[in-house]
mmCIF file with all atom_site columns, C-alpha atoms in Angstrom:
data_model
loop_
_atom_site.group_PDB
_atom_site.id
_atom_site.type_symbol
_atom_site.label_atom_id
_atom_site.label_alt_id
_atom_site.label_comp_id
_atom_site.label_asym_id
_atom_site.label_entity_id
_atom_site.label_seq_id
_atom_site.pdbx_PDB_ins_code
_atom_site.Cartn_x
_atom_site.Cartn_y
_atom_site.Cartn_z
_atom_site.occupancy
_atom_site.B_iso_or_equiv
_atom_site.pdbx_formal_charge
_atom_site.auth_seq_id
_atom_site.auth_comp_id
_atom_site.auth_asym_id
_atom_site.auth_atom_id
_atom_site.pdbx_PDB_model_num
ATOM 1   C CA . MET A 1 1   ? 78.926  64.376 38.356 1.00 96.00 ? 1   MET A CA 1
ATOM 2   C CA . GLY A 1 2   ? 76.460  65.460 40.963 1.00 94.00 ? 2   GLY A CA 1
ATOM 3   C CA . SER A 1 3   ? 77.258  69.167 40.273 1.00 94.00 ? 3   SER A CA 1
ATOM 4   C CA . ASP A 1 4   ? 78.956  71.171 37.573 1.00 95.00 ? 4   ASP A CA 1
ATOM 5   C CA . SER A 1 5   ? 81.197  72.549 40.328 1.00 94.00 ? 5   SER A CA 1
ATOM 6   C CA . ASP A 1 6   ? 82.782  69.022 40.330 1.00 96.00 ? 6   ASP A CA 1
ATOM 7   C CA . LEU A 1 7   ? 84.125  69.515 36.718 1.00 97.00 ? 7   LEU A CA 1
ATOM 8   C CA . SER A 1 8   ? 87.471  71.190 37.602 1.00 97.00 ? 8   SER A CA 1
ATOM 9   C CA . THR A 1 9   ? 88.332  68.065 39.672 1.00 98.00 ? 9   THR A CA 1
ATOM 10  C CA . MET A 1 10  ? 86.850  65.288 37.059 1.00 98.00 ? 10  MET A CA 1
ATOM 11  C CA . GLN A 1 11  ? 89.146  67.016 34.420 1.00 98.00 ? 11  GLN A CA 1
ATOM 12  C CA . GLU A 1 12  ? 91.764  64.762 35.855 1.00 98.00 ? 12  GLU A CA 1
ATOM 13  C CA . THR A 1 13  ? 89.695  61.808 34.964 1.00 98.00 ? 13  THR A CA 1
ATOM 14  C CA . THR A 1 14  ? 89.008  63.022 31.451 1.00 98.00 ? 14  THR A CA 1
ATOM 15  C CA . LYS A 1 15  ? 92.786  63.665 30.776 1.00 98.00 ? 15  LYS A CA 1
ATOM 16  C CA . VAL A 1 16  ? 93.654  59.959 31.725 1.00 98.00 ? 16  VAL A CA 1
ATOM 17  C CA . LEU A 1 17  ? 90.828  58.601 29.480 1.00 98.00 ? 17  LEU A CA 1
ATOM 18  C CA . ALA A 1 18  ? 91.846  60.778 26.701 1.00 98.00 ? 18  ALA A CA 1
ATOM 19  C CA . GLU A 1 19  ? 95.529  59.995 27.128 1.00 97.00 ? 19  GLU A CA 1
ATOM 20  C CA . PHE A 1 20  ? 94.724  56.403 26.739 1.00 98.00 ? 20  PHE A CA 1
ATOM 21  C CA . GLY A 1 21  ? 92.192  56.867 23.885 1.00 97.00 ? 21  GLY A CA 1
ATOM 22  C CA . VAL A 1 22  ? 89.025  55.839 25.763 1.00 98.00 ? 22  VAL A CA 1
ATOM 23  C CA . PRO A 1 23  ? 85.771  57.521 24.730 1.00 97.00 ? 23  PRO A CA 1
ATOM 24  C CA . TYR A 1 24  ? 83.662  58.724 27.486 1.00 97.00 ? 24  TYR A CA 1
ATOM 25  C CA . GLU A 1 25  ? 80.356  60.590 28.163 1.00 96.00 ? 25  GLU A CA 1
ATOM 26  C CA . ILE A 1 26  ? 80.167  63.156 30.825 1.00 97.00 ? 26  ILE A CA 1
ATOM 27  C CA . HIS A 1 27  ? 76.918  64.550 32.463 1.00 98.00 ? 27  HIS A CA 1
ATOM 28  C CA . VAL A 1 28  ? 75.595  66.532 35.474 1.00 98.00 ? 28  VAL A CA 1
ATOM 29  C CA . SER A 1 29  ? 72.890  64.421 37.195 1.00 97.00 ? 29  SER A CA 1
ATOM 30  C CA . SER A 1 30  ? 71.910  64.486 40.903 1.00 95.00 ? 30  SER A CA 1
ATOM 31  C CA . ALA A 1 31  ? 70.877  61.575 42.857 1.00 95.00 ? 31  ALA A CA 1
ATOM 32  C CA . HIS A 1 32  ? 68.529  63.992 44.995 1.00 94.00 ? 32  HIS A CA 1
ATOM 33  C CA . ARG A 1 33  ? 67.708  66.802 42.710 1.00 95.00 ? 33  ARG A CA 1
ATOM 34  C CA . SER A 1 34  ? 67.355  64.601 39.330 1.00 96.00 ? 34  SER A CA 1
ATOM 35  C CA . PRO A 1 35  ? 66.799  61.258 40.357 1.00 96.00 ? 35  PRO A CA 1
ATOM 36  C CA . VAL A 1 36  ? 64.664  60.173 37.439 1.00 97.00 ? 36  VAL A CA 1
ATOM 37  C CA . LYS A 1 37  ? 67.368  61.118 35.154 1.00 98.00 ? 37  LYS A CA 1
ATOM 38  C CA . THR A 1 38  ? 70.269  59.756 37.135 1.00 97.00 ? 38  THR A CA 1
ATOM 39  C CA . ALA A 1 39  ? 68.257  56.250 37.070 1.00 97.00 ? 39  ALA A CA 1
ATOM 40  C CA . LYS A 1 40  ? 67.866  56.598 33.297 1.00 98.00 ? 40  LYS A CA 1
ATOM 41  C CA . LEU A 1 41  ? 71.565  57.349 32.705 1.00 98.00 ? 41  LEU A CA 1
ATOM 42  C CA . ALA A 1 42  ? 72.544  54.356 34.638 1.00 98.00 ? 42  ALA A CA 1
ATOM 43  C CA . SER A 1 43  ? 69.955  51.901 33.730 1.00 98.00 ? 43  SER A CA 1
ATOM 44  C CA . GLU A 1 44  ? 70.606  52.732 29.865 1.00 98.00 ? 44  GLU A CA 1
ATOM 45  C CA . ALA A 1 45  ? 74.464  53.063 30.053 1.00 98.00 ? 45  ALA A CA 1
ATOM 46  C CA . ALA A 1 46  ? 75.190  49.492 28.886 1.00 98.00 ? 46  ALA A CA 1
ATOM 47  C CA . GLY A 1 47  ? 72.881  49.833 25.825 1.00 98.00 ? 47  GLY A CA 1
ATOM 48  C CA . ARG A 1 48  ? 74.904  52.920 24.989 1.00 96.00 ? 48  ARG A CA 1
ATOM 49  C CA . GLY A 1 49  ? 78.243  51.079 24.985 1.00 97.00 ? 49  GLY A CA 1
ATOM 50  C CA . ILE A 1 50  ? 79.247  52.238 28.286 1.00 98.00 ? 50  ILE A CA 1
ATOM 51  C CA . ARG A 1 51  ? 81.476  49.518 30.115 1.00 98.00 ? 51  ARG A CA 1
ATOM 52  C CA . VAL A 1 52  ? 82.397  51.527 33.330 1.00 98.00 ? 52  VAL A CA 1
ATOM 53  C CA . ILE A 1 53  ? 80.877  54.288 35.246 1.00 98.00 ? 53  ILE A CA 1
ATOM 54  C CA . ILE A 1 54  ? 82.635  56.785 37.082 1.00 98.00 ? 54  ILE A CA 1
ATOM 55  C CA . ALA A 1 55  ? 80.483  58.890 39.472 1.00 98.00 ? 55  ALA A CA 1
ATOM 56  C CA . ALA A 1 56  ? 81.768  61.859 41.561 1.00 97.00 ? 56  ALA A CA 1
ATOM 57  C CA . ALA A 1 57  ? 79.677  63.573 44.179 1.00 95.00 ? 57  ALA A CA 1
ATOM 58  C CA . GLY A 1 58  ? 80.294  65.505 47.473 1.00 94.00 ? 58  GLY A CA 1
ATOM 59  C CA . MET A 1 59  ? 78.521  65.692 50.964 1.00 92.00 ? 59  MET A CA 1
ATOM 60  C CA . ALA A 1 60  ? 75.916  62.876 51.097 1.00 88.00 ? 60  ALA A CA 1
ATOM 61  C CA . ALA A 1 61  ? 77.408  61.359 47.906 1.00 91.00 ? 61  ALA A CA 1
ATOM 62  C CA . HIS A 1 62  ? 74.586  58.955 47.073 1.00 94.00 ? 62  HIS A CA 1
ATOM 63  C CA . LEU A 1 63  ? 75.094  59.222 43.244 1.00 97.00 ? 63  LEU A CA 1
ATOM 64  C CA . ALA A 1 64  ? 77.579  56.313 42.968 1.00 97.00 ? 64  ALA A CA 1
ATOM 65  C CA . GLY A 1 65  ? 75.106  54.130 45.107 1.00 97.00 ? 65  GLY A CA 1
ATOM 66  C CA . VAL A 1 66  ? 72.181  55.272 43.321 1.00 97.00 ? 66  VAL A CA 1
ATOM 67  C CA . ILE A 1 67  ? 74.032  54.516 39.937 1.00 98.00 ? 67  ILE A CA 1
ATOM 68  C CA . ALA A 1 68  ? 75.248  51.248 41.258 1.00 98.00 ? 68  ALA A CA 1
ATOM 69  C CA . ALA A 1 69  ? 71.650  50.289 42.098 1.00 97.00 ? 69  ALA A CA 1
ATOM 70  C CA . GLU A 1 70  ? 70.544  50.544 38.634 1.00 98.00 ? 70  GLU A CA 1
ATOM 71  C CA . THR A 1 71  ? 73.118  48.602 36.507 1.00 98.00 ? 71  THR A CA 1
ATOM 72  C CA . THR A 1 72  ? 75.438  45.706 36.568 1.00 98.00 ? 72  THR A CA 1
ATOM 73  C CA . LEU A 1 73  ? 78.356  47.884 35.041 1.00 98.00 ? 73  LEU A CA 1
ATOM 74  C CA . PRO A 1 74  ? 81.192  48.418 37.480 1.00 98.00 ? 74  PRO A CA 1
ATOM 75  C CA . VAL A 1 75  ? 80.744  51.837 39.383 1.00 98.00 ? 75  VAL A CA 1
ATOM 76  C CA . ILE A 1 76  ? 83.906  53.824 40.579 1.00 98.00 ? 76  ILE A CA 1
ATOM 77  C CA . GLY A 1 77  ? 83.085  56.468 43.055 1.00 98.00 ? 77  GLY A CA 1
ATOM 78  C CA . VAL A 1 78  ? 85.105  59.702 43.363 1.00 98.00 ? 78  VAL A CA 1
ATOM 79  C CA . PRO A 1 79  ? 84.258  61.779 46.606 1.00 98.00 ? 79  PRO A CA 1
ATOM 80  C CA . MET A 1 80  ? 84.716  65.525 46.156 1.00 97.00 ? 80  MET A CA 1
ATOM 81  C CA . THR A 1 81  ? 86.171  68.094 48.463 1.00 96.00 ? 81  THR A CA 1
ATOM 82  C CA . GLY A 1 82  ? 83.768  70.450 50.120 1.00 90.00 ? 82  GLY A CA 1
ATOM 83  C CA . GLY A 1 83  ? 80.990  70.558 52.666 1.00 86.00 ? 83  GLY A CA 1
ATOM 84  C CA . ALA A 1 84  ? 81.431  70.815 56.426 1.00 89.00 ? 84  ALA A CA 1
ATOM 85  C CA . LEU A 1 85  ? 83.799  67.782 56.568 1.00 95.00 ? 85  LEU A CA 1
ATOM 86  C CA . ASN A 1 86  ? 85.766  68.654 53.378 1.00 95.00 ? 86  ASN A CA 1
ATOM 87  C CA . GLY A 1 87  ? 85.195  65.447 51.432 1.00 95.00 ? 87  GLY A CA 1
ATOM 88  C CA . VAL A 1 88  ? 85.418  63.004 54.258 1.00 97.00 ? 88  VAL A CA 1
ATOM 89  C CA . ASP A 1 89  ? 81.446  62.624 54.465 1.00 95.00 ? 89  ASP A CA 1
ATOM 90  C CA . ALA A 1 90  ? 81.408  61.650 50.576 1.00 95.00 ? 90  ALA A CA 1
ATOM 91  C CA . LEU A 1 91  ? 84.252  59.138 51.177 1.00 97.00 ? 91  LEU A CA 1
ATOM 92  C CA . TYR A 1 92  ? 82.045  57.672 54.132 1.00 95.00 ? 92  TYR A CA 1
ATOM 93  C CA . ALA A 1 93  ? 78.971  57.656 51.984 1.00 94.00 ? 93  ALA A CA 1
ATOM 94  C CA . MET A 1 94  ? 80.442  55.816 49.105 1.00 95.00 ? 94  MET A CA 1
ATOM 95  C CA . VAL A 1 95  ? 82.626  53.233 51.117 1.00 95.00 ? 95  VAL A CA 1
ATOM 96  C CA . GLN A 1 96  ? 79.307  52.327 53.114 1.00 94.00 ? 96  GLN A CA 1
ATOM 97  C CA . MET A 1 97  ? 77.347  50.770 50.434 1.00 95.00 ? 97  MET A CA 1
ATOM 98  C CA . PRO A 1 98  ? 74.945  48.084 51.452 1.00 95.00 ? 98  PRO A CA 1
ATOM 99  C CA . GLY A 1 99  ? 75.939  44.554 50.633 1.00 95.00 ? 99  GLY A CA 1
ATOM 100 C CA . GLY A 1 100 ? 74.807  43.758 47.065 1.00 96.00 ? 100 GLY A CA 1
ATOM 101 C CA . ILE A 1 101 ? 75.555  47.376 45.639 1.00 96.00 ? 101 ILE A CA 1
ATOM 102 C CA . PRO A 1 102 ? 79.378  47.509 45.224 1.00 97.00 ? 102 PRO A CA 1
ATOM 103 C CA . VAL A 1 103 ? 81.121  50.956 44.559 1.00 97.00 ? 103 VAL A CA 1
ATOM 104 C CA . GLY A 1 104 ? 84.849  50.946 44.122 1.00 98.00 ? 104 GLY A CA 1
ATOM 105 C CA . THR A 1 105 ? 85.677  54.134 45.845 1.00 98.00 ? 105 THR A CA 1
ATOM 106 C CA . MET A 1 106 ? 88.720  56.277 45.166 1.00 98.00 ? 106 MET A CA 1
ATOM 107 C CA . ALA A 1 107 ? 90.595  58.819 47.165 1.00 98.00 ? 107 ALA A CA 1
ATOM 108 C CA . ILE A 1 108 ? 88.936  62.411 47.692 1.00 98.00 ? 108 ILE A CA 1
ATOM 109 C CA . GLY A 1 109 ? 89.489  65.028 45.238 1.00 97.00 ? 109 GLY A CA 1
ATOM 110 C CA . LYS A 1 110 ? 91.964  65.191 42.261 1.00 98.00 ? 110 LYS A CA 1
ATOM 111 C CA . ALA A 1 111 ? 94.203  62.523 43.095 1.00 98.00 ? 111 ALA A CA 1
ATOM 112 C CA . GLY A 1 112 ? 90.965  60.251 43.389 1.00 98.00 ? 112 GLY A CA 1
ATOM 113 C CA . ALA A 1 113 ? 89.721  61.512 39.982 1.00 98.00 ? 113 ALA A CA 1
ATOM 114 C CA . LYS A 1 114 ? 93.019  60.606 38.291 1.00 98.00 ? 114 LYS A CA 1
ATOM 115 C CA . ASN A 1 115 ? 93.024  57.154 39.929 1.00 98.00 ? 115 ASN A CA 1
ATOM 116 C CA . ALA A 1 116 ? 89.348  56.466 38.660 1.00 98.00 ? 116 ALA A CA 1
ATOM 117 C CA . GLY A 1 117 ? 90.402  57.141 35.046 1.00 98.00 ? 117 GLY A CA 1
ATOM 118 C CA . LEU A 1 118 ? 93.285  54.762 35.573 1.00 98.00 ? 118 LEU A CA 1
ATOM 119 C CA . PHE A 1 119 ? 91.142  51.985 37.368 1.00 98.00 ? 119 PHE A CA 1
ATOM 120 C CA . ALA A 1 120 ? 88.549  52.401 34.395 1.00 98.00 ? 120 ALA A CA 1
ATOM 121 C CA . VAL A 1 121 ? 91.378  51.905 32.066 1.00 98.00 ? 121 VAL A CA 1
ATOM 122 C CA . GLN A 1 122 ? 92.533  48.797 34.102 1.00 98.00 ? 122 GLN A CA 1
ATOM 123 C CA . ILE A 1 123 ? 89.241  47.348 33.815 1.00 98.00 ? 123 ILE A CA 1
ATOM 124 C CA . LEU A 1 124 ? 88.804  47.962 30.152 1.00 98.00 ? 124 LEU A CA 1
ATOM 125 C CA . SER A 1 125 ? 92.274  46.568 29.585 1.00 98.00 ? 125 SER A CA 1
ATOM 126 C CA . LEU A 1 126 ? 91.119  42.945 30.601 1.00 97.00 ? 126 LEU A CA 1
ATOM 127 C CA . ALA A 1 127 ? 89.231  42.819 27.314 1.00 97.00 ? 127 ALA A CA 1
ATOM 128 C CA . ALA A 1 128 ? 91.578  45.399 25.157 1.00 97.00 ? 128 ALA A CA 1
ATOM 129 C CA . PRO A 1 129 ? 95.092  44.229 24.841 1.00 96.00 ? 129 PRO A CA 1
ATOM 130 C CA . GLU A 1 130 ? 96.102  47.503 23.256 1.00 96.00 ? 130 GLU A CA 1
ATOM 131 C CA . LEU A 1 131 ? 94.986  49.338 26.569 1.00 97.00 ? 131 LEU A CA 1
ATOM 132 C CA . ARG A 1 132 ? 97.022  46.686 28.407 1.00 97.00 ? 132 ARG A CA 1
ATOM 133 C CA . ALA A 1 133 ? 99.884  47.730 26.382 1.00 97.00 ? 133 ALA A CA 1
ATOM 134 C CA . LYS A 1 134 ? 99.562  51.255 26.846 1.00 98.00 ? 134 LYS A CA 1
ATOM 135 C CA . LEU A 1 135 ? 99.323  50.660 30.863 1.00 97.00 ? 135 LEU A CA 1
ATOM 136 C CA . VAL A 1 136 ? 102.548 49.089 30.623 1.00 97.00 ? 136 VAL A CA 1
ATOM 137 C CA . SER A 1 137 ? 104.037 51.920 28.830 1.00 97.00 ? 137 SER A CA 1
ATOM 138 C CA . TYR A 1 138 ? 102.380 54.410 31.528 1.00 97.00 ? 138 TYR A CA 1
ATOM 139 C CA . LYS A 1 139 ? 103.837 52.623 34.557 1.00 97.00 ? 139 LYS A CA 1
ATOM 140 C CA . THR A 1 140 ? 107.271 52.163 32.784 1.00 98.00 ? 140 THR A CA 1
ATOM 141 C CA . LYS A 1 141 ? 107.289 55.967 32.091 1.00 97.00 ? 141 LYS A CA 1
ATOM 142 C CA . MET A 1 142 ? 106.181 56.892 35.866 1.00 97.00 ? 142 MET A CA 1
ATOM 143 C CA . ALA A 1 143 ? 109.205 54.528 37.240 1.00 97.00 ? 143 ALA A CA 1
ATOM 144 C CA . GLU A 1 144 ? 111.522 56.223 34.628 1.00 98.00 ? 144 GLU A CA 1
ATOM 145 C CA . GLU A 1 145 ? 110.409 60.124 35.848 1.00 97.00 ? 145 GLU A CA 1
ATOM 146 C CA . VAL A 1 146 ? 110.977 58.768 39.459 1.00 98.00 ? 146 VAL A CA 1
ATOM 147 C CA . GLU A 1 147 ? 114.413 57.471 38.548 1.00 98.00 ? 147 GLU A CA 1
ATOM 148 C CA . GLN A 1 148 ? 115.285 60.859 36.941 1.00 97.00 ? 148 GLN A CA 1
ATOM 149 C CA . LYS A 1 149 ? 114.155 62.822 39.705 1.00 98.00 ? 149 LYS A CA 1
ATOM 150 C CA . ASP A 1 150 ? 116.342 60.410 42.179 1.00 97.00 ? 150 ASP A CA 1
ATOM 151 C CA . GLN A 1 151 ? 119.393 61.014 39.894 1.00 97.00 ? 151 GLN A CA 1
ATOM 152 C CA . ALA A 1 152 ? 118.884 64.775 40.133 1.00 96.00 ? 152 ALA A CA 1
ATOM 153 C CA . LEU A 1 153 ? 118.516 64.672 43.690 1.00 97.00 ? 153 LEU A CA 1
ATOM 154 C CA . GLN A 1 154 ? 121.814 62.590 44.206 1.00 96.00 ? 154 GLN A CA 1
ATOM 155 C CA . ALA A 1 155 ? 123.858 64.950 41.736 1.00 95.00 ? 155 ALA A CA 1
ATOM 156 C CA . SER A 1 156 ? 122.547 67.975 43.714 1.00 95.00 ? 156 SER A CA 1
ATOM 157 C CA . ARG A 1 157 ? 123.709 66.535 46.897 1.00 94.00 ? 157 ARG A CA 1
ATOM 158 C CA . ARG A 1 158 ? 127.262 65.668 45.606 1.00 90.00 ? 158 ARG A CA 1
ATOM 159 C CA . GLY A 1 159 ? 127.744 69.053 44.042 1.00 73.00 ? 159 GLY A CA 1
#
């Protein structure tokens, strides 16, 4: 995360990773205020066993791009709300990476943080059948919850 103020949003990511039993690290490191630390975390991530990096930042949101420049691991960006443009500036910064520096970018804020966790699990599931099975169960449960809500709605309209 670019700032500790991002933690409340990024807890959506940690909840997903915990639900799927995926271990993770979490750090505060700024592309602008601590560039050496950021570069080191990114360049040494694979050596620490990291397989996917999720980078959350607001405003100029250079964190994901700086990390992507320092590693060959997949990088997922989560734009944070706030600033003059309420996260749109961060979104634009993340999706405008130069050719050769890919960053998979999620939605702004908590929905993006949750989806970043799920996307990381999907990437990891390519080499982990147990995660793939958990994803199937997760999606089945979501569909069942929607069906239950629809049945309740239909019943309330009849009554």
